[in-house]
Amino acid sequence: MTSVLLIIIFAVYTLALGYFAPVLSLFSAVSIGLMWAVLTITFEFLFGHFVAKIPFSELLNDYNLFKGRIWILIPIWLFILPIILYYFYR
């Protein structure tokens, strides 16, 4: 449930942000999305392992769709959201 709520919050925030600072090209949209996704995953693994002391195996378990874990949808959504925004405000 938390993942779905986070997806909705990101969508609303990005739509509002796109109104004030539109994405001007598809290349920019893909670059922004890729950067958001990579930074999110990097932060989760570095903070989770080195600060929260969670083993990497447990962090990777959050990305296992076969076990019902849908956290992988967050970085995917962060990647495609600027692309959707580009076409929405175009």
mmCIF file with all atom_site columns, C-alpha atoms in Angstrom:
data_model
loop_
_atom_site.group_PDB
_atom_site.id
_atom_site.type_symbol
_atom_site.label_atom_id
_atom_site.label_alt_id
_atom_site.label_comp_id
_atom_site.label_asym_id
_atom_site.label_entity_id
_atom_site.label_seq_id
_atom_site.pdbx_PDB_ins_code
_atom_site.Cartn_x
_atom_site.Cartn_y
_atom_site.Cartn_z
_atom_site.occupancy
_atom_site.B_iso_or_equiv
_atom_site.pdbx_formal_charge
_atom_site.auth_seq_id
_atom_site.auth_comp_id
_atom_site.auth_asym_id
_atom_site.auth_atom_id
_atom_site.pdbx_PDB_model_num
ATOM 1  C CA . MET A 1 1  ? 0.000  0.000   0.000   1.00 0.00 ? 1  MET A CA 1
ATOM 2  C CA . THR A 1 2  ? 2.868  2.357   0.771   1.00 0.00 ? 2  THR A CA 1
ATOM 3  C CA . SER A 1 3  ? 4.318  1.867   -2.707  1.00 0.00 ? 3  SER A CA 1
ATOM 4  C CA . VAL A 1 4  ? 1.020  2.760   -4.371  1.00 0.00 ? 4  VAL A CA 1
ATOM 5  C CA . LEU A 1 5  ? 0.680  5.891   -2.236  1.00 0.00 ? 5  LEU A CA 1
ATOM 6  C CA . LEU A 1 6  ? 4.243  6.883   -3.073  1.00 0.00 ? 6  LEU A CA 1
ATOM 7  C CA . ILE A 1 7  ? 3.549  6.420   -6.795  1.00 0.00 ? 7  ILE A CA 1
ATOM 8  C CA . ILE A 1 8  ? 0.528  8.743   -6.523  1.00 0.00 ? 8  ILE A CA 1
ATOM 9  C CA . ILE A 1 9  ? 2.494  11.355  -4.554  1.00 0.00 ? 9  ILE A CA 1
ATOM 10 C CA . PHE A 1 10 ? 5.319  11.312  -7.114  1.00 0.00 ? 10 PHE A CA 1
ATOM 11 C CA . ALA A 1 11 ? 2.804  11.705  -9.956  1.00 0.00 ? 11 ALA A CA 1
ATOM 12 C CA . VAL A 1 12 ? 1.102  14.718  -8.377  1.00 0.00 ? 12 VAL A CA 1
ATOM 13 C CA . TYR A 1 13 ? 4.433  16.336  -7.500  1.00 0.00 ? 13 TYR A CA 1
ATOM 14 C CA . THR A 1 14 ? 5.858  15.780  -10.982 1.00 0.00 ? 14 THR A CA 1
ATOM 15 C CA . LEU A 1 15 ? 2.760  17.118  -12.712 1.00 0.00 ? 15 LEU A CA 1
ATOM 16 C CA . ALA A 1 16 ? 2.932  20.264  -10.586 1.00 0.00 ? 16 ALA A CA 1
ATOM 17 C CA . LEU A 1 17 ? 6.668  20.590  -11.201 1.00 0.00 ? 17 LEU A CA 1
ATOM 18 C CA . GLY A 1 18 ? 6.163  20.129  -14.942 1.00 0.00 ? 18 GLY A CA 1
ATOM 19 C CA . TYR A 1 19 ? 3.797  23.066  -15.005 1.00 0.00 ? 19 TYR A CA 1
ATOM 20 C CA . PHE A 1 20 ? 6.475  25.419  -13.670 1.00 0.00 ? 20 PHE A CA 1
ATOM 21 C CA . ALA A 1 21 ? 9.540  23.784  -15.242 1.00 0.00 ? 21 ALA A CA 1
ATOM 22 C CA . PRO A 1 22 ? 8.516  21.793  -18.329 1.00 0.00 ? 22 PRO A CA 1
ATOM 23 C CA . VAL A 1 23 ? 10.737 19.117  -19.811 1.00 0.00 ? 23 VAL A CA 1
ATOM 24 C CA . LEU A 1 24 ? 11.795 20.431  -23.211 1.00 0.00 ? 24 LEU A CA 1
ATOM 25 C CA . SER A 1 25 ? 12.965 17.296  -25.010 1.00 0.00 ? 25 SER A CA 1
ATOM 26 C CA . LEU A 1 26 ? 12.542 13.553  -24.931 1.00 0.00 ? 26 LEU A CA 1
ATOM 27 C CA . PHE A 1 27 ? 16.283 13.165  -24.317 1.00 0.00 ? 27 PHE A CA 1
ATOM 28 C CA . SER A 1 28 ? 15.993 15.387  -21.236 1.00 0.00 ? 28 SER A CA 1
ATOM 29 C CA . ALA A 1 29 ? 13.007 13.403  -20.003 1.00 0.00 ? 29 ALA A CA 1
ATOM 30 C CA . VAL A 1 30 ? 14.854 10.089  -20.334 1.00 0.00 ? 30 VAL A CA 1
ATOM 31 C CA . SER A 1 31 ? 17.967 11.553  -18.702 1.00 0.00 ? 31 SER A CA 1
ATOM 32 C CA . ILE A 1 32 ? 15.992 12.952  -15.769 1.00 0.00 ? 32 ILE A CA 1
ATOM 33 C CA . GLY A 1 33 ? 14.095 9.700   -15.295 1.00 0.00 ? 33 GLY A CA 1
ATOM 34 C CA . LEU A 1 34 ? 17.247 7.619   -15.413 1.00 0.00 ? 34 LEU A CA 1
ATOM 35 C CA . MET A 1 35 ? 18.955 9.910   -12.912 1.00 0.00 ? 35 MET A CA 1
ATOM 36 C CA . TRP A 1 36 ? 15.969 9.785   -10.505 1.00 0.00 ? 36 TRP A CA 1
ATOM 37 C CA . ALA A 1 37 ? 15.823 5.982   -10.670 1.00 0.00 ? 37 ALA A CA 1
ATOM 38 C CA . VAL A 1 38 ? 19.571 5.459   -10.234 1.00 0.00 ? 38 VAL A CA 1
ATOM 39 C CA . LEU A 1 39 ? 19.798 7.948   -7.359  1.00 0.00 ? 39 LEU A CA 1
ATOM 40 C CA . THR A 1 40 ? 16.832 6.332   -5.604  1.00 0.00 ? 40 THR A CA 1
ATOM 41 C CA . ILE A 1 41 ? 18.297 2.832   -5.841  1.00 0.00 ? 41 ILE A CA 1
ATOM 42 C CA . THR A 1 42 ? 21.778 4.039   -4.889  1.00 0.00 ? 42 THR A CA 1
ATOM 43 C CA . PHE A 1 43 ? 20.479 5.894   -1.845  1.00 0.00 ? 43 PHE A CA 1
ATOM 44 C CA . GLU A 1 44 ? 18.375 2.939   -0.723  1.00 0.00 ? 44 GLU A CA 1
ATOM 45 C CA . PHE A 1 45 ? 21.244 0.474   -0.902  1.00 0.00 ? 45 PHE A CA 1
ATOM 46 C CA . LEU A 1 46 ? 23.934 2.738   0.555   1.00 0.00 ? 46 LEU A CA 1
ATOM 47 C CA . PHE A 1 47 ? 21.783 4.104   3.377   1.00 0.00 ? 47 PHE A CA 1
ATOM 48 C CA . GLY A 1 48 ? 20.148 0.767   4.033   1.00 0.00 ? 48 GLY A CA 1
ATOM 49 C CA . HIS A 1 49 ? 23.392 -1.140  4.244   1.00 0.00 ? 49 HIS A CA 1
ATOM 50 C CA . PHE A 1 50 ? 25.833 1.301   5.798   1.00 0.00 ? 50 PHE A CA 1
ATOM 51 C CA . VAL A 1 51 ? 23.545 3.351   8.065   1.00 0.00 ? 51 VAL A CA 1
ATOM 52 C CA . ALA A 1 52 ? 20.606 1.074   8.886   1.00 0.00 ? 52 ALA A CA 1
ATOM 53 C CA . LYS A 1 53 ? 22.890 -2.000  8.860   1.00 0.00 ? 53 LYS A CA 1
ATOM 54 C CA . ILE A 1 54 ? 20.524 -4.054  6.674   1.00 0.00 ? 54 ILE A CA 1
ATOM 55 C CA . PRO A 1 55 ? 22.258 -6.846  4.730   1.00 0.00 ? 55 PRO A CA 1
ATOM 56 C CA . PHE A 1 56 ? 22.321 -6.504  0.945   1.00 0.00 ? 56 PHE A CA 1
ATOM 57 C CA . SER A 1 57 ? 20.394 -9.774  0.604   1.00 0.00 ? 57 SER A CA 1
ATOM 58 C CA . GLU A 1 58 ? 17.494 -8.300  2.568   1.00 0.00 ? 58 GLU A CA 1
ATOM 59 C CA . LEU A 1 59 ? 17.594 -5.086  0.540   1.00 0.00 ? 59 LEU A CA 1
ATOM 60 C CA . LEU A 1 60 ? 17.522 -7.092  -2.691  1.00 0.00 ? 60 LEU A CA 1
ATOM 61 C CA . ASN A 1 61 ? 14.549 -9.036  -1.354  1.00 0.00 ? 61 ASN A CA 1
ATOM 62 C CA . ASP A 1 62 ? 12.469 -5.832  -1.567  1.00 0.00 ? 62 ASP A CA 1
ATOM 63 C CA . TYR A 1 63 ? 12.806 -6.048  -5.368  1.00 0.00 ? 63 TYR A CA 1
ATOM 64 C CA . ASN A 1 64 ? 11.494 -9.636  -5.668  1.00 0.00 ? 64 ASN A CA 1
ATOM 65 C CA . LEU A 1 65 ? 8.139  -9.476  -7.464  1.00 0.00 ? 65 LEU A CA 1
ATOM 66 C CA . PHE A 1 66 ? 7.712  -13.246 -7.074  1.00 0.00 ? 66 PHE A CA 1
ATOM 67 C CA . LYS A 1 67 ? 7.454  -12.748 -3.316  1.00 0.00 ? 67 LYS A CA 1
ATOM 68 C CA . GLY A 1 68 ? 4.863  -10.006 -3.699  1.00 0.00 ? 68 GLY A CA 1
ATOM 69 C CA . ARG A 1 69 ? 7.295  -7.164  -3.144  1.00 0.00 ? 69 ARG A CA 1
ATOM 70 C CA . ILE A 1 70 ? 6.394  -4.262  -5.428  1.00 0.00 ? 70 ILE A CA 1
ATOM 71 C CA . TRP A 1 71 ? 9.063  -1.746  -4.433  1.00 0.00 ? 71 TRP A CA 1
ATOM 72 C CA . ILE A 1 72 ? 10.683 -2.196  -7.875  1.00 0.00 ? 72 ILE A CA 1
ATOM 73 C CA . LEU A 1 73 ? 7.731  -0.233  -9.274  1.00 0.00 ? 73 LEU A CA 1
ATOM 74 C CA . ILE A 1 74 ? 8.995  2.936   -7.570  1.00 0.00 ? 74 ILE A CA 1
ATOM 75 C CA . PRO A 1 75 ? 12.271 3.264   -9.555  1.00 0.00 ? 75 PRO A CA 1
ATOM 76 C CA . ILE A 1 76 ? 10.465 2.165   -12.725 1.00 0.00 ? 76 ILE A CA 1
ATOM 77 C CA . TRP A 1 77 ? 7.812  4.830   -12.128 1.00 0.00 ? 77 TRP A CA 1
ATOM 78 C CA . LEU A 1 78 ? 10.484 7.446   -11.425 1.00 0.00 ? 78 LEU A CA 1
ATOM 79 C CA . PHE A 1 79 ? 12.108 6.547   -14.740 1.00 0.00 ? 79 PHE A CA 1
ATOM 80 C CA . ILE A 1 80 ? 8.964  6.804   -16.883 1.00 0.00 ? 80 ILE A CA 1
ATOM 81 C CA . LEU A 1 81 ? 7.311  9.734   -15.096 1.00 0.00 ? 81 LEU A CA 1
ATOM 82 C CA . PRO A 1 82 ? 9.372  12.506  -16.769 1.00 0.00 ? 82 PRO A CA 1
ATOM 83 C CA . ILE A 1 83 ? 8.700  10.872  -20.150 1.00 0.00 ? 83 ILE A CA 1
ATOM 84 C CA . ILE A 1 84 ? 4.967  10.909  -19.464 1.00 0.00 ? 84 ILE A CA 1
ATOM 85 C CA . LEU A 1 85 ? 5.297  14.511  -18.308 1.00 0.00 ? 85 LEU A CA 1
ATOM 86 C CA . TYR A 1 86 ? 7.079  15.447  -21.543 1.00 0.00 ? 86 TYR A CA 1
ATOM 87 C CA . TYR A 1 87 ? 4.217  14.106  -23.647 1.00 0.00 ? 87 TYR A CA 1
ATOM 88 C CA . PHE A 1 88 ? 1.566  15.509  -21.279 1.00 0.00 ? 88 PHE A CA 1
ATOM 89 C CA . TYR A 1 89 ? 2.747  19.126  -21.519 1.00 0.00 ? 89 TYR A CA 1
ATOM 90 C CA . ARG A 1 90 ? 3.910  18.960  -25.141 1.00 0.00 ? 90 ARG A CA 1
#
